[in-house]
């Protein structure tokens, strides 16, 4: 049984509240600029806070929570009802002209995520598209303008309505409005940068997916500095510090949005690896499906349900279970048909999910070589080998550390005795030797037993001594004989970490037994 770790309270309460509070700064600034002095227009602030919180929960956070893990209807109704009552109360205090300005921008935000725009293409004919899909990399620009207007314009209007005699000239109010748009554009751009993996997989084009994370940050810094100069009309140290600080603060907010709750689920992928490591059916709960294998052995958690059938799980299942040749070759043919334009095998069978993951490529290659068809996936194999040779082990959407890729490469390198696989064994030996003694800290674990066990198993297979990792692994064994969760991979917009105590223990015991037998 795998464990996914996510924080429900943080997702549905803390994060929406924090995001909504972030929208109050432009409103406060617009009110002050509108009349030239400090005022605290509480009805407008409460209205904006409640609206932004409700929108964030309804169109983002709540949808990300699996159905079976959502809070009880009574709690959800109480939270949503409280926000709606606050909206109604503050709207009455603000008056209809002010409230309707906010409602207008709410309508645009709702339309933004709903397929309402009719489009025609020769291939698909007429179909409805979401407004956000039309803007592509300019998505955050549109969102920034809408949110900026929603935050600043009603606040400035209401301040001038109350203090008509003190209302500032138009250019001062326009300046506060421009700051609000800039601020919200930066916020939206960083949220897109946070979701770059999910947007790439879903074929959603944003500035971040088009430019990449580092280039997006560079563009935002440049836009912030130049916009500050244009809005303020002067170049000073203060404007530079302010613009860079806004970008830095937005980055910090995105990076620190963590979740921390544990949900158990049936993980076919981990159980298949556990069966391979132990050979003991009594330790796993695997139910052979009539068709393709799915990553989830039951209801999906944290991510979309039903979860799409993936090539990774098919490859592991077919190399561990070893079905009859006809069945295996039919799956291999389907995998080949899924290759992208570069000749690489993606994660999913669906053409509209083009994500490529090197770990998945390694497992798919193992499947092909196991059934004597390795020559058909040479481009994918070369991609895996180049990644291993160049030590291109940066964390990706699914894996935190290099060890899983090394483990899959070890399986691949020993799936046949071809020249290229013999070469991979030599490259793998150097890669694992570089990692000996490395400490892996994921979540609240001081070290990762799964990573230590994997390095030991690879070293044993390649004939490389490794007493350092053996000592570290033995020190991690707990009083009940287990070795902890051993966070192994993760996925999804939820940023969930996934670990399997059974797999971690199976790998650890096998590694320790192997070390003892070689003494």
Short mmCIF file of C-alpha atoms in Angstrom, two decimals:
data_model
loop_
_atom_site.label_atom_id
_atom_site.label_comp_id
_atom_site.label_asym_id
_atom_site.label_seq_id
_atom_site.Cartn_x
_atom_site.Cartn_y
_atom_site.Cartn_z
CA UNK A 1 0.00 0.00 0.00
CA UNK A 2 1.56 3.28 -1.12
CA UNK A 3 1.18 6.56 0.69
CA UNK A 4 0.55 9.93 -0.95
CA UNK A 5 1.20 12.98 1.17
CA UNK A 6 -0.95 16.11 0.79
CA UNK A 7 -2.37 18.68 3.22
CA UNK A 8 -6.14 19.11 2.87
CA UNK A 9 -6.46 22.03 5.31
CA UNK A 10 -3.65 23.87 3.59
CA UNK A 11 -5.12 23.30 0.12
CA UNK A 12 -8.69 24.36 0.93
CA UNK A 13 -8.21 26.97 3.64
CA UNK A 14 -4.71 28.33 4.17
CA UNK A 15 -3.59 28.71 0.55
CA UNK A 16 -6.82 30.29 -0.77
CA UNK A 17 -6.83 32.64 2.22
CA UNK A 18 -3.20 33.63 1.67
CA UNK A 19 -3.79 34.16 -2.04
CA UNK A 20 -6.86 36.30 -1.36
CA UNK A 21 -4.99 38.42 1.19
CA UNK A 22 -2.38 39.05 -1.49
CA UNK A 23 -5.04 40.77 -3.60
CA UNK A 24 -5.78 43.34 -0.90
CA UNK A 25 -2.52 45.28 -1.28
CA UNK A 26 -3.44 46.70 -4.73
CA UNK A 27 -6.91 47.62 -3.44
CA UNK A 28 -5.49 49.46 -0.43
CA UNK A 29 -2.99 51.27 -2.64
CA UNK A 30 -5.72 52.26 -5.10
CA UNK A 31 -7.90 53.67 -2.30
CA UNK A 32 -5.04 55.74 -0.93
CA UNK A 33 -4.03 57.01 -4.36
CA UNK A 34 -7.64 57.89 -5.21
CA UNK A 35 -8.02 60.46 -2.44
CA UNK A 36 -4.41 61.23 -1.59
CA UNK A 37 -4.44 59.92 1.96
CA UNK A 38 -4.69 56.69 3.94
CA UNK A 39 -8.10 55.12 4.39
CA UNK A 40 -9.21 51.61 5.25
CA UNK A 41 -12.25 50.83 3.12
CA UNK A 42 -13.22 47.63 4.94
CA UNK A 43 -16.38 46.79 2.95
CA UNK A 44 -14.43 46.74 -0.33
CA UNK A 45 -11.55 44.81 1.22
CA UNK A 46 -13.89 42.18 2.70
CA UNK A 47 -15.72 41.88 -0.62
CA UNK A 48 -12.51 41.38 -2.60
CA UNK A 49 -11.12 38.93 -0.06
CA UNK A 50 -14.29 36.81 -0.04
CA UNK A 51 -14.62 36.78 -3.82
CA UNK A 52 -11.00 35.80 -4.45
CA UNK A 53 -11.11 33.09 -1.78
CA UNK A 54 -14.30 31.58 -3.18
CA UNK A 55 -12.99 31.66 -6.76
CA UNK A 56 -9.68 30.07 -5.78
CA UNK A 57 -11.40 27.23 -3.94
CA UNK A 58 -14.14 26.63 -6.48
CA UNK A 59 -12.07 26.76 -9.67
CA UNK A 60 -8.73 25.39 -8.49
CA UNK A 61 -8.07 23.95 -5.06
CA UNK A 62 -11.31 22.00 -4.50
CA UNK A 63 -11.12 20.37 -7.93
CA UNK A 64 -7.62 19.07 -7.16
CA UNK A 65 -8.81 17.12 -4.11
CA UNK A 66 -9.98 13.55 -4.85
CA UNK A 67 -13.70 12.97 -4.33
CA UNK A 68 -13.28 10.53 -1.46
CA UNK A 69 -10.93 12.92 0.39
CA UNK A 70 -13.00 16.07 0.12
CA UNK A 71 -14.39 17.42 3.40
CA UNK A 72 -17.90 16.58 4.47
CA UNK A 73 -20.71 18.41 2.71
CA UNK A 74 -21.58 20.22 5.94
CA UNK A 75 -18.07 21.64 6.34
CA UNK A 76 -17.82 22.59 2.67
CA UNK A 77 -21.22 24.26 2.79
CA UNK A 78 -20.31 26.13 5.97
CA UNK A 79 -17.05 27.47 4.50
CA UNK A 80 -18.63 28.41 1.17
CA UNK A 81 -21.72 29.80 2.89
CA UNK A 82 -19.61 32.00 5.15
CA UNK A 83 -17.84 33.47 2.14
CA UNK A 84 -21.11 34.03 0.29
CA UNK A 85 -22.61 35.79 3.33
CA UNK A 86 -19.52 38.01 3.54
CA UNK A 87 -19.92 38.84 -0.14
CA UNK A 88 -23.60 39.72 0.32
CA UNK A 89 -22.95 41.80 3.47
CA UNK A 90 -20.02 43.74 2.02
CA UNK A 91 -21.87 44.27 -1.28
CA UNK A 92 -24.73 45.92 0.62
CA UNK A 93 -22.29 48.21 2.41
CA UNK A 94 -20.39 49.07 -0.77
CA UNK A 95 -23.49 49.68 -2.84
CA UNK A 96 -24.57 48.25 -6.18
CA UNK A 97 -22.31 50.40 -8.45
CA UNK A 98 -19.16 49.22 -6.65
CA UNK A 99 -20.23 45.59 -6.30
CA UNK A 100 -21.23 45.30 -9.96
CA UNK A 101 -17.72 46.34 -11.02
CA UNK A 102 -16.30 43.37 -9.15
CA UNK A 103 -19.02 41.04 -10.48
CA UNK A 104 -18.10 42.04 -14.04
CA UNK A 105 -14.54 40.84 -13.58
CA UNK A 106 -15.77 37.71 -11.78
CA UNK A 107 -17.77 36.84 -14.90
CA UNK A 108 -14.63 37.14 -17.02
CA UNK A 109 -12.72 34.87 -14.62
CA UNK A 110 -15.50 32.27 -14.80
CA UNK A 111 -15.63 32.43 -18.60
CA UNK A 112 -11.86 32.08 -18.60
CA UNK A 113 -12.03 28.44 -17.47
CA UNK A 114 -15.23 27.36 -19.28
CA UNK A 115 -15.28 26.18 -22.95
CA UNK A 116 -17.54 28.86 -24.45
CA UNK A 117 -15.60 30.15 -27.48
CA UNK A 118 -16.67 28.45 -30.76
CA UNK A 119 -13.74 27.55 -32.99
CA UNK A 120 -13.50 25.75 -36.33
CA UNK A 121 -10.60 23.65 -37.58
CA UNK A 122 -10.57 21.43 -40.70
CA UNK A 123 -9.49 18.48 -38.58
CA UNK A 124 -11.97 18.74 -35.71
CA UNK A 125 -14.73 20.88 -37.18
CA UNK A 126 -16.60 23.16 -34.79
CA UNK A 127 -15.78 22.84 -31.12
CA UNK A 128 -15.85 25.04 -28.06
CA UNK A 129 -12.60 26.26 -26.57
CA UNK A 130 -11.71 27.90 -23.28
CA UNK A 131 -10.84 31.56 -23.37
CA UNK A 132 -7.48 30.86 -21.72
CA UNK A 133 -6.46 28.58 -24.60
CA UNK A 134 -6.67 31.46 -27.06
CA UNK A 135 -4.07 33.59 -25.31
CA UNK A 136 -1.28 31.02 -25.22
CA UNK A 137 1.89 32.45 -23.65
CA UNK A 138 0.01 35.71 -22.98
CA UNK A 139 -2.32 33.94 -20.55
CA UNK A 140 -0.75 35.60 -17.50
CA UNK A 141 -1.03 39.00 -19.20
CA UNK A 142 -4.79 38.61 -19.57
CA UNK A 143 -5.15 37.28 -16.02
CA UNK A 144 -2.97 40.06 -14.67
CA UNK A 145 -5.05 42.73 -16.38
CA UNK A 146 -8.36 41.24 -15.21
CA UNK A 147 -7.21 40.68 -11.62
CA UNK A 148 -5.49 44.06 -11.53
CA UNK A 149 -8.64 45.85 -12.65
CA UNK A 150 -10.75 43.81 -10.24
CA UNK A 151 -8.51 44.70 -7.28
CA UNK A 152 -7.87 48.38 -7.95
CA UNK A 153 -10.67 49.90 -10.03
CA UNK A 154 -13.63 49.20 -7.67
CA UNK A 155 -11.55 50.29 -4.66
CA UNK A 156 -10.61 53.59 -6.30
CA UNK A 157 -14.18 54.16 -7.48
CA UNK A 158 -15.64 53.55 -4.02
CA UNK A 159 -13.08 55.81 -2.34
CA UNK A 160 -13.92 58.65 -4.72
CA UNK A 161 -17.62 57.95 -4.20
CA UNK A 162 -17.26 58.43 -0.44
CA UNK A 163 -14.76 61.31 -0.55
CA UNK A 164 -15.76 63.03 -3.79
CA UNK A 165 -14.16 66.34 -2.85
CA UNK A 166 -10.78 64.69 -2.20
CA UNK A 167 -10.68 62.56 -5.35
CA UNK A 168 -7.24 62.71 -6.99
CA UNK A 169 -6.56 63.50 -10.66
CA UNK A 170 -7.01 60.71 -13.18
CA UNK A 171 -3.30 60.19 -13.75
CA UNK A 172 -2.70 59.30 -10.10
CA UNK A 173 -5.52 56.75 -10.13
CA UNK A 174 -4.21 55.31 -13.40
CA UNK A 175 -0.80 54.93 -11.81
CA UNK A 176 -2.20 52.82 -8.96
CA UNK A 177 -4.18 50.79 -11.50
CA UNK A 178 -1.01 50.14 -13.51
CA UNK A 179 0.80 48.95 -10.38
CA UNK A 180 -2.09 46.61 -9.61
CA UNK A 181 -1.97 45.09 -13.11
CA UNK A 182 1.82 44.69 -12.92
CA UNK A 183 1.61 43.08 -9.48
CA UNK A 184 -1.07 40.60 -10.58
CA UNK A 185 0.72 39.82 -13.83
CA UNK A 186 3.81 38.82 -11.85
CA UNK A 187 1.71 36.70 -9.47
CA UNK A 188 -0.06 34.89 -12.31
CA UNK A 189 3.20 34.31 -14.15
CA UNK A 190 4.76 32.69 -11.11
CA UNK A 191 1.72 30.46 -10.61
CA UNK A 192 2.14 29.34 -14.23
CA UNK A 193 5.81 28.68 -13.53
CA UNK A 194 4.79 26.56 -10.55
CA UNK A 195 2.41 24.54 -12.75
CA UNK A 196 4.79 24.21 -15.69
CA UNK A 197 4.82 20.39 -15.60
CA UNK A 198 1.05 20.02 -15.42
CA UNK A 199 0.48 22.61 -18.16
CA UNK A 200 3.01 20.91 -20.41
CA UNK A 201 1.33 17.55 -19.96
CA UNK A 202 -2.12 19.03 -20.60
CA UNK A 203 -0.87 20.91 -23.71
CA UNK A 204 -1.67 24.28 -22.11
CA UNK A 205 0.63 26.98 -23.45
CA UNK A 206 1.86 29.60 -21.00
CA UNK A 207 4.84 31.88 -20.76
CA UNK A 208 6.53 29.34 -18.50
CA UNK A 209 5.98 26.39 -20.86
CA UNK A 210 7.20 28.48 -23.79
CA UNK A 211 10.30 29.99 -22.18
CA UNK A 212 11.16 27.61 -19.35
CA UNK A 213 11.47 28.42 -15.66
CA UNK A 214 14.76 30.36 -15.65
CA UNK A 215 13.92 32.42 -18.74
CA UNK A 216 10.49 33.22 -17.33
CA UNK A 217 12.02 34.56 -14.13
CA UNK A 218 14.49 36.64 -16.16
CA UNK A 219 11.63 38.08 -18.24
CA UNK A 220 9.63 38.91 -15.12
CA UNK A 221 12.56 40.74 -13.55
CA UNK A 222 13.05 42.75 -16.75
CA UNK A 223 9.33 43.52 -17.05
CA UNK A 224 9.12 44.52 -13.37
CA UNK A 225 12.06 46.94 -13.60
CA UNK A 226 11.04 48.55 -16.90
CA UNK A 227 7.39 48.82 -15.84
CA UNK A 228 8.39 50.46 -12.57
CA UNK A 229 10.38 53.06 -14.48
CA UNK A 230 7.52 53.65 -16.93
CA UNK A 231 4.83 53.91 -14.24
CA UNK A 232 6.80 56.08 -11.82
CA UNK A 233 8.45 58.13 -14.56
CA UNK A 234 11.87 57.97 -12.94
CA UNK A 235 14.86 55.69 -12.48
CA UNK A 236 15.84 55.34 -8.84
CA UNK A 237 17.35 52.74 -6.55
CA UNK A 238 13.98 52.51 -4.80
CA UNK A 239 12.13 51.48 -7.97
CA UNK A 240 14.74 48.84 -8.73
CA UNK A 241 14.64 47.37 -5.23
CA UNK A 242 10.84 47.42 -5.19
CA UNK A 243 10.47 45.60 -8.50
CA UNK A 244 13.07 42.95 -7.70
CA UNK A 245 11.51 42.47 -4.24
CA UNK A 246 8.07 41.85 -5.76
CA UNK A 247 9.49 39.19 -8.08
CA UNK A 248 11.43 37.59 -5.23
CA UNK A 249 8.45 37.59 -2.87
CA UNK A 250 6.18 36.07 -5.52
CA UNK A 251 8.75 33.35 -6.10
CA UNK A 252 8.95 32.64 -2.38
CA UNK A 253 5.17 32.37 -2.03
CA UNK A 254 4.98 29.84 -4.86
CA UNK A 255 7.91 27.75 -3.63
CA UNK A 256 6.61 27.52 -0.06
CA UNK A 257 3.08 26.39 -0.99
CA UNK A 258 3.48 22.87 0.40
CA UNK A 259 0.97 20.22 1.36
CA UNK A 260 1.31 17.55 4.00
CA UNK A 261 -1.32 14.82 4.40
CA UNK A 262 -1.02 11.08 3.93
CA UNK A 263 -3.50 9.02 1.92
CA UNK A 264 -3.06 5.28 1.38
CA UNK A 265 -3.85 3.73 -2.00
CA UNK A 266 -3.11 0.58 -3.99
CA UNK A 267 0.00 1.14 -6.10
CA UNK A 268 0.36 -1.48 -8.84
CA UNK A 269 3.69 -0.06 -10.00
CA UNK A 270 5.39 -0.36 -6.60
CA UNK A 271 3.80 -3.75 -5.91
CA UNK A 272 5.12 -5.12 -9.21
CA UNK A 273 8.64 -3.97 -8.30
CA UNK A 274 8.17 -5.50 -4.86
CA UNK A 275 7.09 -8.82 -6.41
CA UNK A 276 10.16 -8.78 -8.64
CA UNK A 277 12.44 -8.12 -5.67
CA UNK A 278 10.95 -10.83 -3.44
CA UNK A 279 9.31 -13.36 -5.73
CA UNK A 280 6.67 -13.71 -3.01
CA UNK A 281 3.03 -13.32 -4.10
CA UNK A 282 1.96 -13.41 -0.48
CA UNK A 283 3.48 -9.98 0.11
CA UNK A 284 1.59 -8.14 -2.63
CA UNK A 285 -2.02 -7.38 -3.52
CA UNK A 286 -1.96 -7.55 -7.31
CA UNK A 287 -5.04 -8.29 -9.38
CA UNK A 288 -4.25 -9.10 -13.00
CA UNK A 289 -6.51 -6.96 -15.21
CA UNK A 290 -8.23 -8.26 -18.36
CA UNK A 291 -6.62 -5.51 -20.43
CA UNK A 292 -3.89 -2.98 -19.75
CA UNK A 293 -2.45 -2.39 -16.30
CA UNK A 294 -3.18 0.89 -14.55
CA UNK A 295 -0.84 2.57 -12.10
CA UNK A 296 -3.61 2.58 -9.49
CA UNK A 297 -4.89 -0.74 -8.23
CA UNK A 298 -8.12 0.94 -7.17
CA UNK A 299 -9.50 4.44 -7.07
CA UNK A 300 -7.01 7.14 -7.99
CA UNK A 301 -6.03 9.69 -5.35
CA UNK A 302 -4.37 13.10 -5.60
CA UNK A 303 -4.68 13.11 -9.40
CA UNK A 304 -7.40 12.63 -12.02
CA UNK A 305 -9.74 9.65 -11.62
CA UNK A 306 -9.80 7.52 -13.69
CA UNK A 307 -6.07 7.79 -14.21
CA UNK A 308 -5.00 7.15 -17.83
CA UNK A 309 -3.20 3.92 -18.69
CA UNK A 310 0.52 4.61 -18.87
CA UNK A 311 3.40 2.95 -20.70
CA UNK A 312 5.54 2.85 -17.56
CA UNK A 313 3.24 0.50 -15.65
CA UNK A 314 2.69 -1.64 -18.77
CA UNK A 315 6.43 -2.06 -19.20
CA UNK A 316 7.08 -3.03 -15.59
CA UNK A 317 4.09 -5.37 -15.51
CA UNK A 318 5.07 -7.20 -18.70
CA UNK A 319 8.71 -7.66 -17.68
CA UNK A 320 7.77 -8.89 -14.20
CA UNK A 321 4.72 -11.02 -15.11
CA UNK A 322 6.10 -12.23 -18.48
CA UNK A 323 2.84 -12.90 -20.36
CA UNK A 324 2.74 -15.06 -23.50
CA UNK A 325 4.60 -13.65 -26.48
CA UNK A 326 1.48 -12.75 -28.46
CA UNK A 327 0.12 -10.62 -25.62
CA UNK A 328 3.44 -8.90 -24.98
CA UNK A 329 4.11 -8.14 -28.65
CA UNK A 330 0.66 -6.62 -29.07
CA UNK A 331 1.45 -4.17 -26.26
CA UNK A 332 4.90 -3.49 -27.73
CA UNK A 333 3.32 -2.63 -31.08
CA UNK A 334 0.97 -0.19 -29.37
CA UNK A 335 3.87 1.43 -27.53
CA UNK A 336 5.79 1.85 -30.79
CA UNK A 337 2.77 3.56 -32.32
CA UNK A 338 2.89 6.08 -29.47
CA UNK A 339 6.42 7.33 -30.25
CA UNK A 340 6.68 11.07 -30.69
CA UNK A 341 8.22 12.89 -33.65
CA UNK A 342 11.69 12.53 -32.14
CA UNK A 343 11.31 8.77 -31.88
CA UNK A 344 11.03 8.82 -28.08
CA UNK A 345 8.52 6.80 -26.08
CA UNK A 346 6.22 9.02 -23.97
CA UNK A 347 4.65 8.29 -20.62
CA UNK A 348 1.10 7.83 -21.87
CA UNK A 349 -0.45 6.07 -24.83
CA UNK A 350 -2.60 9.10 -25.68
CA UNK A 351 -1.17 11.37 -28.36
CA UNK A 352 -2.53 14.43 -26.57
CA UNK A 353 -0.33 13.64 -23.54
CA UNK A 354 3.17 13.97 -25.03
CA UNK A 355 5.18 14.02 -21.80
CA UNK A 356 8.53 12.21 -21.96
CA UNK A 357 10.22 10.93 -18.79
CA UNK A 358 13.64 9.29 -18.95
CA UNK A 359 12.75 6.77 -16.24
CA UNK A 360 9.74 5.67 -18.27
CA UNK A 361 11.93 5.40 -21.35
CA UNK A 362 14.32 3.10 -19.47
CA UNK A 363 11.50 0.78 -18.40
CA UNK A 364 10.01 0.73 -21.89
CA UNK A 365 13.41 -0.17 -23.36
CA UNK A 366 13.70 -3.03 -20.85
CA UNK A 367 10.37 -4.34 -22.11
CA UNK A 368 11.55 -4.23 -25.73
CA UNK A 369 14.93 -5.82 -25.05
CA UNK A 370 13.33 -8.55 -22.93
CA UNK A 371 11.29 -9.65 -25.94
CA UNK A 372 14.13 -9.32 -28.45
CA UNK A 373 13.00 -6.04 -30.01
CA UNK A 374 15.53 -3.62 -28.56
CA UNK A 375 16.67 -2.56 -32.03
CA UNK A 376 13.26 -0.93 -32.57
CA UNK A 377 13.74 1.66 -29.80
CA UNK A 378 17.30 2.80 -30.43
CA UNK A 379 16.51 6.53 -30.19
CA UNK A 380 14.82 6.05 -26.84
CA UNK A 381 17.70 3.87 -25.64
CA UNK A 382 20.28 6.45 -26.75
CA UNK A 383 18.33 9.12 -24.85
CA UNK A 384 18.48 7.01 -21.67
CA UNK A 385 22.16 6.18 -22.12
CA UNK A 386 23.08 9.83 -22.76
CA UNK A 387 21.21 10.91 -19.62
CA UNK A 388 23.07 8.31 -17.59
CA UNK A 389 26.44 9.15 -19.12
CA UNK A 390 26.03 12.92 -18.68
CA UNK A 391 24.67 12.52 -15.12
CA UNK A 392 21.67 14.64 -16.13
CA UNK A 393 19.89 13.73 -12.92
CA UNK A 394 18.03 16.91 -12.09
CA UNK A 395 14.75 16.29 -10.21
CA UNK A 396 11.75 16.05 -12.51
CA UNK A 397 8.00 15.86 -12.11
CA UNK A 398 8.04 12.23 -11.03
CA UNK A 399 11.38 11.43 -9.36
CA UNK A 400 13.36 13.27 -6.70
CA UNK A 401 16.71 11.45 -6.97
CA UNK A 402 18.89 9.62 -9.54
CA UNK A 403 18.57 6.21 -7.87
CA UNK A 404 15.29 5.09 -9.49
CA UNK A 405 16.70 5.81 -12.96
CA UNK A 406 19.86 3.88 -12.06
CA UNK A 407 17.72 0.99 -10.83
CA UNK A 408 15.75 0.90 -14.06
CA UNK A 409 18.96 1.15 -16.08
CA UNK A 410 20.35 -1.81 -14.14
CA UNK A 411 17.27 -3.82 -15.08
CA UNK A 412 17.69 -2.68 -18.68
CA UNK A 413 21.42 -3.38 -18.84
CA UNK A 414 20.86 -6.99 -17.75
CA UNK A 415 17.78 -7.68 -19.89
CA UNK A 416 19.97 -8.93 -22.76
CA UNK A 417 23.65 -9.26 -23.73
CA UNK A 418 23.95 -6.87 -26.66
CA UNK A 419 26.99 -4.57 -27.13
CA UNK A 420 25.04 -1.43 -26.25
CA UNK A 421 23.77 -2.97 -23.00
CA UNK A 422 27.29 -4.04 -22.05
CA UNK A 423 28.32 -0.43 -22.61
CA UNK A 424 25.46 0.73 -20.39
CA UNK A 425 26.74 -1.47 -17.56
CA UNK A 426 30.10 0.33 -17.64
CA UNK A 427 28.42 3.74 -17.68
CA UNK A 428 26.12 2.68 -14.85
CA UNK A 429 29.08 1.51 -12.76
CA UNK A 430 30.63 4.96 -12.91
CA UNK A 431 27.33 6.69 -12.16
CA UNK A 432 26.56 4.63 -9.08
CA UNK A 433 30.12 4.93 -7.77
CA UNK A 434 29.72 8.71 -7.91
CA UNK A 435 26.64 8.43 -5.69
CA UNK A 436 28.07 6.13 -3.01
CA UNK A 437 27.79 7.81 0.38
CA UNK A 438 25.29 10.40 -0.82
CA UNK A 439 22.61 11.34 1.69
CA UNK A 440 19.08 11.75 0.37
CA UNK A 441 16.71 13.88 2.45
CA UNK A 442 13.10 13.86 1.26
CA UNK A 443 10.27 15.07 3.45
CA UNK A 444 10.89 14.38 7.13
CA UNK A 445 13.26 11.43 6.60
CA UNK A 446 16.92 12.00 7.48
CA UNK A 447 17.99 9.60 4.73
CA UNK A 448 16.21 7.41 2.20
CA UNK A 449 16.48 3.64 2.65
CA UNK A 450 15.14 2.97 -0.85
CA UNK A 451 17.97 4.98 -2.42
CA UNK A 452 20.60 3.28 -0.27
CA UNK A 453 19.21 -0.17 -1.09
CA UNK A 454 19.13 0.58 -4.81
CA UNK A 455 22.78 1.66 -4.81
CA UNK A 456 23.73 -1.50 -2.90
CA UNK A 457 21.81 -3.75 -5.30
CA UNK A 458 23.39 -2.14 -8.35
CA UNK A 459 26.88 -2.39 -6.85
CA UNK A 460 26.31 -6.06 -6.04
CA UNK A 461 25.13 -6.74 -9.59
CA UNK A 462 28.16 -4.98 -11.07
CA UNK A 463 30.71 -6.32 -8.58
CA UNK A 464 31.48 -2.99 -6.90
CA UNK A 465 32.16 -2.97 -3.12
CA UNK A 466 29.95 -0.58 -1.15
CA UNK A 467 30.36 -0.88 2.64
CA UNK A 468 29.51 2.81 3.14
CA UNK A 469 25.88 2.54 1.99
CA UNK A 470 25.47 -0.80 3.76
CA UNK A 471 26.38 0.80 7.10
CA UNK A 472 24.01 3.71 6.46
CA UNK A 473 21.16 1.38 5.51
CA UNK A 474 21.54 -0.76 8.62
CA UNK A 475 21.39 2.37 10.78
CA UNK A 476 18.01 3.28 9.25
CA UNK A 477 16.31 0.05 10.28
CA UNK A 478 13.55 0.79 12.79
CA UNK A 479 12.58 -1.17 15.90
CA UNK A 480 9.84 -3.09 14.07
CA UNK A 481 12.32 -4.16 11.39
CA UNK A 482 11.04 -1.77 8.71
CA UNK A 483 13.06 0.92 6.95
CA UNK A 484 10.59 3.80 6.79
CA UNK A 485 8.46 4.93 3.88
CA UNK A 486 11.32 5.72 1.54
CA UNK A 487 9.72 8.47 -0.56
CA UNK A 488 10.25 7.18 -4.07
CA UNK A 489 8.45 9.39 -6.57
CA UNK A 490 5.72 11.96 -6.92
CA UNK A 491 3.33 13.41 -9.44
CA UNK A 492 0.51 15.78 -10.10
CA UNK A 493 -0.41 19.34 -9.42
CA UNK A 494 -0.85 18.34 -5.79
CA UNK A 495 2.96 18.00 -5.48
CA UNK A 496 2.35 14.76 -3.60
CA UNK A 497 5.25 12.59 -2.49
CA UNK A 498 4.67 8.85 -2.84
CA UNK A 499 6.35 6.10 -0.89
CA UNK A 500 5.76 2.38 -0.31
CA UNK A 501 6.94 0.82 2.95
CA UNK A 502 6.73 -2.67 1.49
CA UNK A 503 8.88 -1.86 -1.53
CA UNK A 504 11.42 -0.02 0.62
CA UNK A 505 11.65 -2.98 3.00
CA UNK A 506 11.86 -5.50 0.15
CA UNK A 507 14.71 -3.65 -1.55
CA UNK A 508 16.51 -3.11 1.77
CA UNK A 509 16.29 -6.75 2.87
CA UNK A 510 17.41 -7.96 -0.54
CA UNK A 511 20.36 -5.55 -0.49
CA UNK A 512 21.43 -6.60 3.01
CA UNK A 513 21.17 -10.30 2.17
CA UNK A 514 23.19 -9.72 -0.98
CA UNK A 515 25.88 -7.92 0.98
CA UNK A 516 26.06 -10.72 3.55
CA UNK A 517 26.36 -13.39 0.85
CA UNK A 518 29.33 -11.55 -0.70
CA UNK A 519 31.26 -11.28 2.56
#
